Amino acid sequence: DVYTRLTDPNLPEVTQFDEHARVIHIPAGDIGPMDKNKVLNHMPEFVCRVRQYAREHGITYDFVHSHYWLSAWAGGLLASRWNAPHIVTFHTLARLKNRADIGPTETEERAEIEARVLRTADAIIASSEHERAAMVELYGANGSSIHVIPPGIDLALFRPVDREEARARLGLNGDRVILAAGRIDPIKGFDTLLDATALLGKRDKTRLVLIGGSKGDADLGALERRAADLGIGDRVTFVGAVPQRELPAYYSAADVCVVPSRYESFGLVAAEALACGTPVIASKVGGLPSIVRDHENGLLVPWRRPEAFAESIELVLDNQSLHRRLTREARRSVAHLSWERTARDTIALYRSVGLASSPAVVCGCHA
């Protein structure tokens, strides 16, 4: 069972998405999107309603696996009430985000919650060795309770598509395509990529395609204005959000995928692009170097350096021998990141803390 806070009054209480898996929407506070720090005020109500739902339906759980810091707060309390082990995956950490210095800082209250959970959880899953080391260095976590299990990717979905066919379908015929994708957030570093694109000058038929965000998004609007101010508005296509099933066509259509993030615990976009056979240029931060191997399947660049990104993009676009070598290595370099392996390693961890393959609860009220 996956418990999450109800954000849409039109959603059913329970959504069954597989024979043995379902999402249960729990009302807590006003129904609708809410700032993550305000959601924290409603976590006690969330916990009470989850316990009430389980009690009324006669459900017992053998463990709790929570994701992100808000859910970790709720999951820890639920696990203690149910006398069940607590496993946590944070995905992102306040002190790491604050160290990236990308604007409004995460609250110390959030950092203290993360520190407490790191001390009390039965097991922690880190997405990379870098994240594991950061938990120890910045939070004083016990390294022996932290297990590195990279998030998996669907290798059946993310696979190479014929490039010319993909470009024809997406209307990108004749262009050299630089692709970027992700949540529109300052931590993703898309401003750096726009600056780098401007430094490329008036290269013939070279286009930046940026996937993510939606109309009315303030951060997306800021990027659109920046592109116009830099004089590259006609060479940048803001696609908006794209269904996951369509992403392989975009990755395959690209000559290179750029991940200019200021921090990534793992780097899912980089892994998906490589699985589609597309070389990646990425910031040398966080977990990205565990995926992008410099001059093997892509290039690593110092973060926040538009000049370095521009130079690397030119190198990959102009050096056909290098491009062929990076492309050849791309997919096989992420063959170990399958969903099946991630599931197998996660189940092994569940069993290592004394669990059978019995009902589980996952808390997902994240932000």
JSON list of N, CA, C and O in Angstrom, two decimals, residues 243-287:
[
{"chain": "A", "resi": 243, "resn": "PRO", "atom": "N", "xyz": [4.80, 13.15, -21.55]},
{"chain": "A", "resi": 243, "resn": "PRO", "atom": "CA", "xyz": [4.53, 11.81, -20.97]},
{"chain": "A", "resi": 243, "resn": "PRO", "atom": "C", "xyz": [5.76, 10.92, -21.06]},
{"chain": "A", "resi": 243, "resn": "PRO", "atom": "O", "xyz": [6.52, 10.99, -22.04]},
{"chain": "A", "resi": 244, "resn": "GLN", "atom": "N", "xyz": [5.94, 10.09, -20.05]},
{"chain": "A", "resi": 244, "resn": "GLN", "atom": "CA", "xyz": [7.15, 9.26, -19.99]},
{"chain": "A", "resi": 244, "resn": "GLN", "atom": "C", "xyz": [7.33, 8.41, -21.25]},
{"chain": "A", "resi": 244, "resn": "GLN", "atom": "O", "xyz": [8.45, 8.24, -21.74]},
{"chain": "A", "resi": 245, "resn": "ARG", "atom": "N", "xyz": [6.24, 7.91, -21.80]},
{"chain": "A", "resi": 245, "resn": "ARG", "atom": "CA", "xyz": [6.34, 7.03, -22.97]},
{"chain": "A", "resi": 245, "resn": "ARG", "atom": "C", "xyz": [6.91, 7.75, -24.19]},
{"chain": "A", "resi": 245, "resn": "ARG", "atom": "O", "xyz": [7.39, 7.11, -25.13]},
{"chain": "A", "resi": 246, "resn": "GLU", "atom": "N", "xyz": [6.86, 9.10, -24.20]},
{"chain": "A", "resi": 246, "resn": "GLU", "atom": "CA", "xyz": [7.37, 9.86, -25.33]},
{"chain": "A", "resi": 246, "resn": "GLU", "atom": "C", "xyz": [8.83, 10.28, -25.15]},
{"chain": "A", "resi": 246, "resn": "GLU", "atom": "O", "xyz": [9.47, 10.74, -26.11]},
{"chain": "A", "resi": 247, "resn": "LEU", "atom": "N", "xyz": [9.36, 10.14, -23.95]},
{"chain": "A", "resi": 247, "resn": "LEU", "atom": "CA", "xyz": [10.73, 10.59, -23.68]},
{"chain": "A", "resi": 247, "resn": "LEU", "atom": "C", "xyz": [11.79, 9.88, -24.52]},
{"chain": "A", "resi": 247, "resn": "LEU", "atom": "O", "xyz": [12.74, 10.52, -24.99]},
{"chain": "A", "resi": 248, "resn": "PRO", "atom": "N", "xyz": [11.68, 8.55, -24.75]},
{"chain": "A", "resi": 248, "resn": "PRO", "atom": "CA", "xyz": [12.73, 7.90, -25.55]},
{"chain": "A", "resi": 248, "resn": "PRO", "atom": "C", "xyz": [12.91, 8.52, -26.94]},
{"chain": "A", "resi": 248, "resn": "PRO", "atom": "O", "xyz": [14.03, 8.57, -27.44]},
{"chain": "A", "resi": 249, "resn": "ALA", "atom": "N", "xyz": [11.83, 8.99, -27.55]},
{"chain": "A", "resi": 249, "resn": "ALA", "atom": "CA", "xyz": [11.96, 9.64, -28.86]},
{"chain": "A", "resi": 249, "resn": "ALA", "atom": "C", "xyz": [12.78, 10.91, -28.75]},
{"chain": "A", "resi": 249, "resn": "ALA", "atom": "O", "xyz": [13.63, 11.20, -29.62]},
{"chain": "A", "resi": 250, "resn": "TYR", "atom": "N", "xyz": [12.55, 11.71, -27.71]},
{"chain": "A", "resi": 250, "resn": "TYR", "atom": "CA", "xyz": [13.32, 12.94, -27.52]},
{"chain": "A", "resi": 250, "resn": "TYR", "atom": "C", "xyz": [14.78, 12.63, -27.25]},
{"chain": "A", "resi": 250, "resn": "TYR", "atom": "O", "xyz": [15.69, 13.26, -27.82]},
{"chain": "A", "resi": 251, "resn": "TYR", "atom": "N", "xyz": [15.04, 11.68, -26.34]},
{"chain": "A", "resi": 251, "resn": "TYR", "atom": "CA", "xyz": [16.43, 11.32, -26.05]},
{"chain": "A", "resi": 251, "resn": "TYR", "atom": "C", "xyz": [17.13, 10.83, -27.32]},
{"chain": "A", "resi": 251, "resn": "TYR", "atom": "O", "xyz": [18.28, 11.21, -27.58]},
{"chain": "A", "resi": 252, "resn": "SER", "atom": "N", "xyz": [16.45, 9.99, -28.09]},
{"chain": "A", "resi": 252, "resn": "SER", "atom": "CA", "xyz": [17.07, 9.41, -29.29]},
{"chain": "A", "resi": 252, "resn": "SER", "atom": "C", "xyz": [17.27, 10.44, -30.38]},
{"chain": "A", "resi": 252, "resn": "SER", "atom": "O", "xyz": [18.18, 10.32, -31.21]},
{"chain": "A", "resi": 253, "resn": "ALA", "atom": "N", "xyz": [16.40, 11.46, -30.43]},
{"chain": "A", "resi": 253, "resn": "ALA", "atom": "CA", "xyz": [16.52, 12.50, -31.45]},
{"chain": "A", "resi": 253, "resn": "ALA", "atom": "C", "xyz": [17.71, 13.43, -31.17]},
{"chain": "A", "resi": 253, "resn": "ALA", "atom": "O", "xyz": [18.19, 14.11, -32.09]},
{"chain": "A", "resi": 254, "resn": "ALA", "atom": "N", "xyz": [18.17, 13.47, -29.92]},
{"chain": "A", "resi": 254, "resn": "ALA", "atom": "CA", "xyz": [19.21, 14.42, -29.53]},
{"chain": "A", "resi": 254, "resn": "ALA", "atom": "C", "xyz": [20.61, 13.95, -29.94]},
{"chain": "A", "resi": 254, "resn": "ALA", "atom": "O", "xyz": [20.92, 12.75, -29.90]},
{"chain": "A", "resi": 255, "resn": "ASP", "atom": "N", "xyz": [21.46, 14.90, -30.30]},
{"chain": "A", "resi": 255, "resn": "ASP", "atom": "CA", "xyz": [22.88, 14.60, -30.50]},
{"chain": "A", "resi": 255, "resn": "ASP", "atom": "C", "xyz": [23.58, 14.46, -29.16]},
{"chain": "A", "resi": 255, "resn": "ASP", "atom": "O", "xyz": [24.52, 13.68, -29.02]},
{"chain": "A", "resi": 256, "resn": "VAL", "atom": "N", "xyz": [23.11, 15.23, -28.18]},
{"chain": "A", "resi": 256, "resn": "VAL", "atom": "CA", "xyz": [23.70, 15.18, -26.85]},
{"chain": "A", "resi": 256, "resn": "VAL", "atom": "C", "xyz": [22.64, 15.61, -25.84]},
{"chain": "A", "resi": 256, "resn": "VAL", "atom": "O", "xyz": [21.81, 16.47, -26.13]},
{"chain": "A", "resi": 257, "resn": "CYS", "atom": "N", "xyz": [22.67, 15.02, -24.66]},
{"chain": "A", "resi": 257, "resn": "CYS", "atom": "CA", "xyz": [21.82, 15.43, -23.55]},
{"chain": "A", "resi": 257, "resn": "CYS", "atom": "C", "xyz": [22.70, 16.11, -22.52]},
{"chain": "A", "resi": 257, "resn": "CYS", "atom": "O", "xyz": [23.78, 15.60, -22.18]},
{"chain": "A", "resi": 258, "resn": "VAL", "atom": "N", "xyz": [22.25, 17.27, -22.04]},
{"chain": "A", "resi": 258, "resn": "VAL", "atom": "CA", "xyz": [23.04, 18.04, -21.08]},
{"chain": "A", "resi": 258, "resn": "VAL", "atom": "C", "xyz": [22.31, 18.08, -19.74]},
{"chain": "A", "resi": 258, "resn": "VAL", "atom": "O", "xyz": [21.12, 18.40, -19.67]},
{"chain": "A", "resi": 259, "resn": "VAL", "atom": "N", "xyz": [23.03, 17.75, -18.67]},
{"chain": "A", "resi": 259, "resn": "VAL", "atom": "CA", "xyz": [22.49, 17.77, -17.31]},
{"chain": "A", "resi": 259, "resn": "VAL", "atom": "C", "xyz": [23.34, 18.74, -16.50]},
{"chain": "A", "resi": 259, "resn": "VAL", "atom": "O", "xyz": [24.36, 18.35, -15.92]},
{"chain": "A", "resi": 260, "resn": "PRO", "atom": "N", "xyz": [22.93, 20.03, -16.45]},
{"chain": "A", "resi": 260, "resn": "PRO", "atom": "CA", "xyz": [23.78, 21.06, -15.82]},
{"chain": "A", "resi": 260, "resn": "PRO", "atom": "C", "xyz": [23.46, 21.30, -14.34]},
{"chain": "A", "resi": 260, "resn": "PRO", "atom": "O", "xyz": [23.70, 22.39, -13.82]},
{"chain": "A", "resi": 261, "resn": "SER", "atom": "N", "xyz": [22.95, 20.30, -13.66]},
{"chain": "A", "resi": 261, "resn": "SER", "atom": "CA", "xyz": [22.45, 20.45, -12.30]},
{"chain": "A", "resi": 261, "resn": "SER", "atom": "C", "xyz": [23.52, 20.97, -11.33]},
{"chain": "A", "resi": 261, "resn": "SER", "atom": "O", "xyz": [24.71, 20.69, -11.46]},
{"chain": "A", "resi": 262, "resn": "ARG", "atom": "N", "xyz": [23.04, 21.71, -10.33]},
{"chain": "A", "resi": 262, "resn": "ARG", "atom": "CA", "xyz": [23.90, 22.13, -9.24]},
{"chain": "A", "resi": 262, "resn": "ARG", "atom": "C", "xyz": [24.04, 21.02, -8.21]},
{"chain": "A", "resi": 262, "resn": "ARG", "atom": "O", "xyz": [25.00, 20.98, -7.45]},
{"chain": "A", "resi": 263, "resn": "TYR", "atom": "N", "xyz": [23.08, 20.11, -8.17]},
{"chain": "A", "resi": 263, "resn": "TYR", "atom": "CA", "xyz": [23.18, 18.91, -7.34]},
{"chain": "A", "resi": 263, "resn": "TYR", "atom": "C", "xyz": [22.22, 17.85, -7.85]},
{"chain": "A", "resi": 263, "resn": "TYR", "atom": "O", "xyz": [21.11, 18.17, -8.28]},
{"chain": "A", "resi": 264, "resn": "GLU", "atom": "N", "xyz": [22.64, 16.60, -7.80]},
{"chain": "A", "resi": 264, "resn": "GLU", "atom": "CA", "xyz": [21.78, 15.44, -8.08]},
{"chain": "A", "resi": 264, "resn": "GLU", "atom": "C", "xyz": [22.24, 14.31, -7.16]},
{"chain": "A", "resi": 264, "resn": "GLU", "atom": "O", "xyz": [23.42, 13.98, -7.12]},
{"chain": "A", "resi": 265, "resn": "SER", "atom": "N", "xyz": [21.30, 13.71, -6.43]},
{"chain": "A", "resi": 265, "resn": "SER", "atom": "CA", "xyz": [21.67, 12.56, -5.61]},
{"chain": "A", "resi": 265, "resn": "SER", "atom": "C", "xyz": [21.99, 11.36, -6.50]},
{"chain": "A", "resi": 265, "resn": "SER", "atom": "O", "xyz": [22.79, 10.49, -6.14]},
{"chain": "A", "resi": 266, "resn": "PHE", "atom": "N", "xyz": [21.36, 11.32, -7.69]},
{"chain": "A", "resi": 266, "resn": "PHE", "atom": "CA", "xyz": [21.59, 10.20, -8.62]},
{"chain": "A", "resi": 266, "resn": "PHE", "atom": "C", "xyz": [21.77, 10.74, -10.04]},
{"chain": "A", "resi": 266, "resn": "PHE", "atom": "O", "xyz": [22.88, 10.78, -10.55]},
{"chain": "A", "resi": 267, "resn": "GLY", "atom": "N", "xyz": [20.70, 11.18, -10.69]},
{"chain": "A", "resi": 267, "resn": "GLY", "atom": "CA", "xyz": [20.79, 11.69, -12.06]},
{"chain": "A", "resi": 267, "resn": "GLY", "atom": "C", "xyz": [20.00, 10.82, -13.02]},
{"chain": "A", "resi": 267, "resn": "GLY", "atom": "O", "xyz": [20.55, 10.24, -13.95]},
{"chain": "A", "resi": 268, "resn": "LEU", "atom": "N", "xyz": [18.68, 10.75, -12.80]},
{"chain": "A", "resi": 268, "resn": "LEU", "atom": "CA", "xyz": [17.83, 9.86, -13.60]},
{"chain": "A", "resi": 268, "resn": "LEU", "atom": "C", "xyz": [17.82, 10.24, -15.08]},
{"chain": "A", "resi": 268, "resn": "LEU", "atom": "O", "xyz": [17.84, 9.38, -15.95]},
{"chain": "A", "resi": 269, "resn": "VAL", "atom": "N", "xyz": [17.79, 11.54, -15.39]},
{"chain": "A", "resi": 269, "resn": "VAL", "atom": "CA", "xyz": [17.77, 11.98, -16.79]},
{"chain": "A", "resi": 269, "resn": "VAL", "atom": "C", "xyz": [19.02, 11.49, -17.51]},
{"chain": "A", "resi": 269, "resn": "VAL", "atom": "O", "xyz": [18.95, 11.02, -18.65]},
{"chain": "A", "resi": 270, "resn": "ALA", "atom": "N", "xyz": [20.17, 11.59, -16.85]},
{"chain": "A", "resi": 270, "resn": "ALA", "atom": "CA", "xyz": [21.41, 11.12, -17.47]},
{"chain": "A", "resi": 270, "resn": "ALA", "atom": "C", "xyz": [21.33, 9.62, -17.77]},
{"chain": "A", "resi": 270, "resn": "ALA", "atom": "O", "xyz": [21.72, 9.17, -18.86]},
{"chain": "A", "resi": 271, "resn": "ALA", "atom": "N", "xyz": [20.82, 8.85, -16.82]},
{"chain": "A", "resi": 271, "resn": "ALA", "atom": "CA", "xyz": [20.71, 7.40, -17.02]},
{"chain": "A", "resi": 271, "resn": "ALA", "atom": "C", "xyz": [19.75, 7.06, -18.15]},
{"chain": "A", "resi": 271, "resn": "ALA", "atom": "O", "xyz": [20.02, 6.18, -18.97]},
{"chain": "A", "resi": 272, "resn": "GLU", "atom": "N", "xyz": [18.60, 7.76, -18.21]},
{"chain": "A", "resi": 272, "resn": "GLU", "atom": "CA", "xyz": [17.62, 7.50, -19.27]},
{"chain": "A", "resi": 272, "resn": "GLU", "atom": "C", "xyz": [18.19, 7.84, -20.64]},
{"chain": "A", "resi": 272, "resn": "GLU", "atom": "O", "xyz": [17.99, 7.10, -21.61]},
{"chain": "A", "resi": 273, "resn": "ALA", "atom": "N", "xyz": [18.89, 8.97, -20.73]},
{"chain": "A", "resi": 273, "resn": "ALA", "atom": "CA", "xyz": [19.48, 9.36, -22.01]},
{"chain": "A", "resi": 273, "resn": "ALA", "atom": "C", "xyz": [20.50, 8.34, -22.48]},
{"chain": "A", "resi": 273, "resn": "ALA", "atom": "O", "xyz": [20.52, 7.94, -23.65]},
{"chain": "A", "resi": 274, "resn": "LEU", "atom": "N", "xyz": [21.37, 7.90, -21.57]},
{"chain": "A", "resi": 274, "resn": "LEU", "atom": "CA", "xyz": [22.37, 6.90, -21.93]},
{"chain": "A", "resi": 274, "resn": "LEU", "atom": "C", "xyz": [21.72, 5.59, -22.37]},
{"chain": "A", "resi": 274, "resn": "LEU", "atom": "O", "xyz": [22.18, 4.94, -23.31]},
{"chain": "A", "resi": 275, "resn": "ALA", "atom": "N", "xyz": [20.63, 5.21, -21.70]},
{"chain": "A", "resi": 275, "resn": "ALA", "atom": "CA", "xyz": [19.92, 3.99, -22.09]},
{"chain": "A", "resi": 275, "resn": "ALA", "atom": "C", "xyz": [19.38, 4.09, -23.50]},
{"chain": "A", "resi": 275, "resn": "ALA", "atom": "O", "xyz": [19.22, 3.07, -24.19]},
{"chain": "A", "resi": 276, "resn": "CYS", "atom": "N", "xyz": [19.10, 5.32, -23.94]},
{"chain": "A", "resi": 276, "resn": "CYS", "atom": "CA", "xyz": [18.61, 5.54, -25.31]},
{"chain": "A", "resi": 276, "resn": "CYS", "atom": "C", "xyz": [19.76, 5.75, -26.30]},
{"chain": "A", "resi": 276, "resn": "CYS", "atom": "O", "xyz": [19.52, 6.09, -27.46]},
{"chain": "A", "resi": 277, "resn": "GLY", "atom": "N", "xyz": [20.99, 5.57, -25.84]},
{"chain": "A", "resi": 277, "resn": "GLY", "atom": "CA", "xyz": [22.14, 5.66, -26.73]},
{"chain": "A", "resi": 277, "resn": "GLY", "atom": "C", "xyz": [22.63, 7.06, -26.99]},
{"chain": "A", "resi": 277, "resn": "GLY", "atom": "O", "xyz": [23.36, 7.29, -27.97]},
{"chain": "A", "resi": 278, "resn": "THR", "atom": "N", "xyz": [22.29, 8.02, -26.12]},
{"chain": "A", "resi": 278, "resn": "THR", "atom": "CA", "xyz": [22.67, 9.41, -26.33]},
{"chain": "A", "resi": 278, "resn": "THR", "atom": "C", "xyz": [23.76, 9.83, -25.33]},
{"chain": "A", "resi": 278, "resn": "THR", "atom": "O", "xyz": [23.57, 9.67, -24.12]},
{"chain": "A", "resi": 279, "resn": "PRO", "atom": "N", "xyz": [24.88, 10.36, -25.81]},
{"chain": "A", "resi": 279, "resn": "PRO", "atom": "CA", "xyz": [25.94, 10.82, -24.90]},
{"chain": "A", "resi": 279, "resn": "PRO", "atom": "C", "xyz": [25.42, 11.93, -23.98]},
{"chain": "A", "resi": 279, "resn": "PRO", "atom": "O", "xyz": [24.50, 12.68, -24.34]},
{"chain": "A", "resi": 280, "resn": "VAL", "atom": "N", "xyz": [26.03, 12.05, -22.81]},
{"chain": "A", "resi": 280, "resn": "VAL", "atom": "CA", "xyz": [25.59, 13.02, -21.80]},
{"chain": "A", "resi": 280, "resn": "VAL", "atom": "C", "xyz": [26.75, 13.91, -21.39]},
{"chain": "A", "resi": 280, "resn": "VAL", "atom": "O", "xyz": [27.85, 13.43, -21.13]},
{"chain": "A", "resi": 281, "resn": "ILE", "atom": "N", "xyz": [26.47, 15.20, -21.32]},
{"chain": "A", "resi": 281, "resn": "ILE", "atom": "CA", "xyz": [27.40, 16.16, -20.71]},
{"chain": "A", "resi": 281, "resn": "ILE", "atom": "C", "xyz": [26.76, 16.58, -19.39]},
{"chain": "A", "resi": 281, "resn": "ILE", "atom": "O", "xyz": [25.62, 17.05, -19.37]},
{"chain": "A", "resi": 282, "resn": "ALA", "atom": "N", "xyz": [27.46, 16.39, -18.29]},
{"chain": "A", "resi": 282, "resn": "ALA", "atom": "CA", "xyz": [26.85, 16.61, -16.98]},
{"chain": "A", "resi": 282, "resn": "ALA", "atom": "C", "xyz": [27.79, 17.35, -16.05]},
{"chain": "A", "resi": 282, "resn": "ALA", "atom": "O", "xyz": [29.01, 17.29, -16.17]},
{"chain": "A", "resi": 283, "resn": "SER", "atom": "N", "xyz": [27.17, 18.05, -15.08]},
{"chain": "A", "resi": 283, "resn": "SER", "atom": "CA", "xyz": [27.95, 18.66, -14.00]},
{"chain": "A", "resi": 283, "resn": "SER", "atom": "C", "xyz": [28.63, 17.58, -13.18]},
{"chain": "A", "resi": 283, "resn": "SER", "atom": "O", "xyz": [28.05, 16.52, -12.93]},
{"chain": "A", "resi": 284, "resn": "LYS", "atom": "N", "xyz": [29.83, 17.89, -12.73]},
{"chain": "A", "resi": 284, "resn": "LYS", "atom": "CA", "xyz": [30.55, 16.94, -11.89]},
{"chain": "A", "resi": 284, "resn": "LYS", "atom": "C", "xyz": [30.14, 17.17, -10.45]},
{"chain": "A", "resi": 284, "resn": "LYS", "atom": "O", "xyz": [30.91, 17.66, -9.61]},
{"chain": "A", "resi": 285, "resn": "VAL", "atom": "N", "xyz": [28.89, 16.78, -10.14]},
{"chain": "A", "resi": 285, "resn": "VAL", "atom": "CA", "xyz": [28.35, 16.98, -8.80]},
{"chain": "A", "resi": 285, "resn": "VAL", "atom": "C", "xyz": [27.54, 15.76, -8.37]},
{"chain": "A", "resi": 285, "resn": "VAL", "atom": "O", "xyz": [27.03, 15.00, -9.20]},
{"chain": "A", "resi": 286, "resn": "GLY", "atom": "N", "xyz": [27.44, 15.59, -7.05]},
{"chain": "A", "resi": 286, "resn": "GLY", "atom": "CA", "xyz": [26.56, 14.56, -6.50]},
{"chain": "A", "resi": 286, "resn": "GLY", "atom": "C", "xyz": [26.83, 13.18, -7.07]},
{"chain": "A", "resi": 286, "resn": "GLY", "atom": "O", "xyz": [27.97, 12.73, -7.22]},
{"chain": "A", "resi": 287, "resn": "GLY", "atom": "N", "xyz": [25.72, 12.50, -7.42]},
{"chain": "A", "resi": 287, "resn": "GLY", "atom": "CA", "xyz": [25.83, 11.14, -7.94]},
{"chain": "A", "resi": 287, "resn": "GLY", "atom": "C", "xyz": [26.06, 11.06, -9.44]},
{"chain": "A", "resi": 287, "resn": "GLY", "atom": "O", "xyz": [26.21, 9.95, -9.97]}
]
